[in-house]
JSON list of C-alpha atoms in Angstrom, two decimals:
[
{"chain": "A", "resi": 1, "resn": "ALA", "atom": "CA", "xyz": [0.36, -14.57, -8.28]},
{"chain": "A", "resi": 2, "resn": "PHE", "atom": "CA", "xyz": [3.56, -13.43, -9.38]},
{"chain": "A", "resi": 3, "resn": "MET", "atom": "CA", "xyz": [5.03, -12.91, -12.92]},
{"chain": "A", "resi": 4, "resn": "GLU", "atom": "CA", "xyz": [8.69, -12.26, -13.44]},
{"chain": "A", "resi": 5, "resn": "GLY", "atom": "CA", "xyz": [9.59, -9.17, -15.61]},
{"chain": "A", "resi": 6, "resn": "SER", "atom": "CA", "xyz": [10.95, -5.93, -15.68]},
{"chain": "A", "resi": 7, "resn": "SER", "atom": "CA", "xyz": [9.17, -2.75, -15.97]},
{"chain": "A", "resi": 8, "resn": "ASP", "atom": "CA", "xyz": [11.06, -1.72, -19.07]},
{"chain": "A", "resi": 9, "resn": "GLU", "atom": "CA", "xyz": [10.05, -4.76, -21.02]},
{"chain": "A", "resi": 10, "resn": "SER", "atom": "CA", "xyz": [6.50, -5.09, -20.12]},
{"chain": "A", "resi": 11, "resn": "GLY", "atom": "CA", "xyz": [5.13, -1.79, -18.94]},
{"chain": "A", "resi": 12, "resn": "LEU", "atom": "CA", "xyz": [1.86, -1.74, -16.80]},
{"chain": "A", "resi": 13, "resn": "LYS", "atom": "CA", "xyz": [-0.32, -4.84, -16.14]},
{"chain": "A", "resi": 14, "resn": "GLU", "atom": "CA", "xyz": [-3.90, -4.48, -15.06]},
{"chain": "A", "resi": 15, "resn": "HIS", "atom": "CA", "xyz": [-4.32, -5.72, -11.51]},
{"chain": "A", "resi": 16, "resn": "TYR", "atom": "CA", "xyz": [-0.79, -6.05, -10.98]},
{"chain": "A", "resi": 17, "resn": "VAL", "atom": "CA", "xyz": [1.97, -4.10, -9.04]},
{"chain": "A", "resi": 18, "resn": "TYR", "atom": "CA", "xyz": [5.48, -4.07, -10.05]},
{"chain": "A", "resi": 19, "resn": "GLY", "atom": "CA", "xyz": [8.25, -4.13, -7.53]},
{"chain": "A", "resi": 20, "resn": "LYS", "atom": "CA", "xyz": [10.62, -6.13, -5.39]},
{"chain": "A", "resi": 21, "resn": "GLY", "atom": "CA", "xyz": [8.97, -8.73, -3.25]},
{"chain": "A", "resi": 22, "resn": "PRO", "atom": "CA", "xyz": [10.25, -11.55, -0.79]},
{"chain": "A", "resi": 23, "resn": "LYS", "atom": "CA", "xyz": [13.66, -12.80, -1.31]},
{"chain": "A", "resi": 24, "resn": "ASP", "atom": "CA", "xyz": [14.37, -10.04, -3.81]},
{"chain": "A", "resi": 25, "resn": "ALA", "atom": "CA", "xyz": [12.00, -11.44, -6.52]},
{"chain": "A", "resi": 26, "resn": "THR", "atom": "CA", "xyz": [11.34, -8.51, -8.70]},
{"chain": "A", "resi": 27, "resn": "GLY", "atom": "CA", "xyz": [8.36, -8.66, -10.89]},
{"chain": "A", "resi": 28, "resn": "TYR", "atom": "CA", "xyz": [4.62, -8.08, -10.95]},
{"chain": "A", "resi": 29, "resn": "TYR", "atom": "CA", "xyz": [2.52, -9.16, -7.95]},
{"chain": "A", "resi": 30, "resn": "HIS", "atom": "CA", "xyz": [-1.35, -9.49, -8.27]},
{"chain": "A", "resi": 31, "resn": "LEU", "atom": "CA", "xyz": [-3.46, -7.01, -6.04]},
{"chain": "A", "resi": 32, "resn": "LEU", "atom": "CA", "xyz": [-4.99, -10.09, -4.06]},
{"chain": "A", "resi": 33, "resn": "THR", "atom": "CA", "xyz": [-1.50, -10.78, -2.53]},
{"chain": "A", "resi": 34, "resn": "ARG", "atom": "CA", "xyz": [0.11, -9.27, 0.58]},
{"chain": "A", "resi": 35, "resn": "GLU", "atom": "CA", "xyz": [3.20, -8.56, -1.41]},
{"chain": "A", "resi": 36, "resn": "ALA", "atom": "CA", "xyz": [1.52, -6.36, -3.71]},
{"chain": "A", "resi": 37, "resn": "TYR", "atom": "CA", "xyz": [0.28, -4.08, -0.76]},
{"chain": "A", "resi": 38, "resn": "LYS", "atom": "CA", "xyz": [3.79, -4.22, 0.79]},
{"chain": "A", "resi": 39, "resn": "ILE", "atom": "CA", "xyz": [5.26, -2.84, -2.36]},
{"chain": "A", "resi": 40, "resn": "LEU", "atom": "CA", "xyz": [2.29, -0.21, -2.50]},
{"chain": "A", "resi": 41, "resn": "TYR", "atom": "CA", "xyz": [2.77, 0.68, 1.23]},
{"chain": "A", "resi": 42, "resn": "LYS", "atom": "CA", "xyz": [6.43, 1.62, 0.76]},
{"chain": "A", "resi": 43, "resn": "ARG", "atom": "CA", "xyz": [5.45, 3.81, -2.31]},
{"chain": "A", "resi": 44, "resn": "VAL", "atom": "CA", "xyz": [2.68, 5.62, -0.59]},
{"chain": "A", "resi": 45, "resn": "ARG", "atom": "CA", "xyz": [4.50, 6.05, 2.71]},
{"chain": "A", "resi": 46, "resn": "SER", "atom": "CA", "xyz": [7.40, 7.74, 0.70]},
{"chain": "A", "resi": 47, "resn": "GLU", "atom": "CA", "xyz": [5.11, 10.07, -1.33]},
{"chain": "A", "resi": 48, "resn": "ALA", "atom": "CA", "xyz": [3.30, 12.33, 1.35]},
{"chain": "A", "resi": 49, "resn": "PRO", "atom": "CA", "xyz": [1.62, 15.26, -0.11]},
{"chain": "A", "resi": 50, "resn": "ALA", "atom": "CA", "xyz": [3.68, 18.54, 0.24]},
{"chain": "A", "resi": 51, "resn": "GLY", "atom": "CA", "xyz": [2.39, 21.38, 2.21]},
{"chain": "A", "resi": 52, "resn": "GLY", "atom": "CA", "xyz": [1.44, 19.74, 5.51]},
{"chain": "A", "resi": 53, "resn": "ALA", "atom": "CA", "xyz": [5.01, 18.82, 6.56]},
{"chain": "A", "resi": 54, "resn": "VAL", "atom": "CA", "xyz": [4.98, 21.09, 9.60]},
{"chain": "A", "resi": 55, "resn": "CYS", "atom": "CA", "xyz": [1.30, 21.06, 10.78]},
{"chain": "A", "resi": 56, "resn": "PRO", "atom": "CA", "xyz": [-1.48, 20.26, 8.53]},
{"chain": "A", "resi": 57, "resn": "CYS", "atom": "CA", "xyz": [-3.69, 22.45, 10.64]},
{"chain": "A", "resi": 58, "resn": "PHE", "atom": "CA", "xyz": [-2.07, 25.56, 9.21]},
{"chain": "A", "resi": 59, "resn": "SER", "atom": "CA", "xyz": [-2.70, 24.48, 5.54]},
{"chain": "A", "resi": 60, "resn": "SER", "atom": "CA", "xyz": [-5.27, 24.96, 3.26]},
{"chain": "A", "resi": 61, "resn": "GLN", "atom": "CA", "xyz": [-8.68, 22.88, 3.04]},
{"chain": "A", "resi": 62, "resn": "GLU", "atom": "CA", "xyz": [-7.40, 21.40, -0.09]},
{"chain": "A", "resi": 63, "resn": "THR", "atom": "CA", "xyz": [-4.01, 20.40, 1.45]},
{"chain": "A", "resi": 64, "resn": "ARG", "atom": "CA", "xyz": [-5.70, 18.91, 4.51]},
{"chain": "A", "resi": 65, "resn": "ASP", "atom": "CA", "xyz": [-7.86, 16.85, 2.04]},
{"chain": "A", "resi": 66, "resn": "GLN", "atom": "CA", "xyz": [-5.01, 15.49, 0.15]},
{"chain": "A", "resi": 67, "resn": "ILE", "atom": "CA", "xyz": [-3.25, 14.61, 3.56]},
{"chain": "A", "resi": 68, "resn": "ASP", "atom": "CA", "xyz": [-6.33, 12.88, 4.54]},
{"chain": "A", "resi": 69, "resn": "ALA", "atom": "CA", "xyz": [-6.69, 10.83, 1.30]},
{"chain": "A", "resi": 70, "resn": "TRP", "atom": "CA", "xyz": [-3.05, 10.00, 1.58]},
{"chain": "A", "resi": 71, "resn": "ASP", "atom": "CA", "xyz": [-3.37, 8.83, 5.16]},
{"chain": "A", "resi": 72, "resn": "THR", "atom": "CA", "xyz": [-6.36, 6.79, 4.28]},
{"chain": "A", "resi": 73, "resn": "THR", "atom": "CA", "xyz": [-4.76, 5.01, 1.38]},
{"chain": "A", "resi": 74, "resn": "LYS", "atom": "CA", "xyz": [-1.51, 4.41, 3.36]},
{"chain": "A", "resi": 75, "resn": "THR", "atom": "CA", "xyz": [-3.69, 2.84, 6.11]},
{"chain": "A", "resi": 76, "resn": "ILE", "atom": "CA", "xyz": [-5.41, 0.65, 3.59]},
{"chain": "A", "resi": 77, "resn": "CYS", "atom": "CA", "xyz": [-2.31, -0.58, 2.15]},
{"chain": "A", "resi": 78, "resn": "TRP", "atom": "CA", "xyz": [-0.70, -1.32, 5.49]},
{"chain": "A", "resi": 79, "resn": "ASN", "atom": "CA", "xyz": [-4.01, -3.15, 6.57]},
{"chain": "A", "resi": 80, "resn": "ARG", "atom": "CA", "xyz": [-3.82, -5.42, 3.52]},
{"chain": "A", "resi": 81, "resn": "SER", "atom": "CA", "xyz": [-0.23, -5.90, 3.76]},
{"chain": "A", "resi": 82, "resn": "VAL", "atom": "CA", "xyz": [-0.57, -7.69, 7.13]},
{"chain": "A", "resi": 83, "resn": "SER", "atom": "CA", "xyz": [-4.08, -9.42, 6.43]},
{"chain": "A", "resi": 84, "resn": "SER", "atom": "CA", "xyz": [-4.38, -13.10, 6.24]},
{"chain": "A", "resi": 85, "resn": "GLN", "atom": "CA", "xyz": [-7.20, -12.72, 3.68]},
{"chain": "A", "resi": 86, "resn": "PRO", "atom": "CA", "xyz": [-8.20, -10.25, 1.03]},
{"chain": "A", "resi": 87, "resn": "ASP", "atom": "CA", "xyz": [-10.95, -8.70, 3.13]},
{"chain": "A", "resi": 88, "resn": "ASP", "atom": "CA", "xyz": [-10.81, -5.19, 4.38]},
{"chain": "A", "resi": 89, "resn": "GLN", "atom": "CA", "xyz": [-12.64, -5.79, 7.66]},
{"chain": "A", "resi": 90, "resn": "ILE", "atom": "CA", "xyz": [-10.49, -8.73, 8.46]},
{"chain": "A", "resi": 91, "resn": "ALA", "atom": "CA", "xyz": [-7.39, -6.65, 7.37]},
{"chain": "A", "resi": 92, "resn": "GLN", "atom": "CA", "xyz": [-8.57, -3.77, 9.72]},
{"chain": "A", "resi": 93, "resn": "ASP", "atom": "CA", "xyz": [-9.02, -6.16, 12.78]},
{"chain": "A", "resi": 94, "resn": "GLU", "atom": "CA", "xyz": [-5.79, -7.85, 12.19]},
{"chain": "A", "resi": 95, "resn": "ALA", "atom": "CA", "xyz": [-3.86, -4.61, 11.89]},
{"chain": "A", "resi": 96, "resn": "ILE", "atom": "CA", "xyz": [-5.40, -3.27, 15.08]},
{"chain": "A", "resi": 97, "resn": "LYS", "atom": "CA", "xyz": [-4.40, -6.61, 16.89]},
{"chain": "A", "resi": 98, "resn": "ILE", "atom": "CA", "xyz": [-0.88, -6.02, 15.73]},
{"chain": "A", "resi": 99, "resn": "ALA", "atom": "CA", "xyz": [-0.83, -2.46, 16.90]},
{"chain": "A", "resi": 100, "resn": "LYS", "atom": "CA", "xyz": [-1.95, -3.58, 20.29]},
{"chain": "A", "resi": 101, "resn": "GLN", "atom": "CA", "xyz": [0.93, -5.96, 20.77]}
]
């Protein structure tokens, strides 16, 4: 589901992600849509935790845990952005198929 709107006029909406989707349609995308996860994937990918930029193996355990959580979140967003259904196992299987192509 998509709702037009700007972030200035409406603020946060539960179960929706604000951003630019297909055909430059900016608004709120429901979390059960691929578009929502494409938007989230772009955000997560660009916000990697600091401290592990060179090699996380030289970072503190806390930093490594943050990097691991960030990587897991990024992977889930990617899987859901390419999935044909809102199901994490199907999403994971389809993402693996895409990676093998």
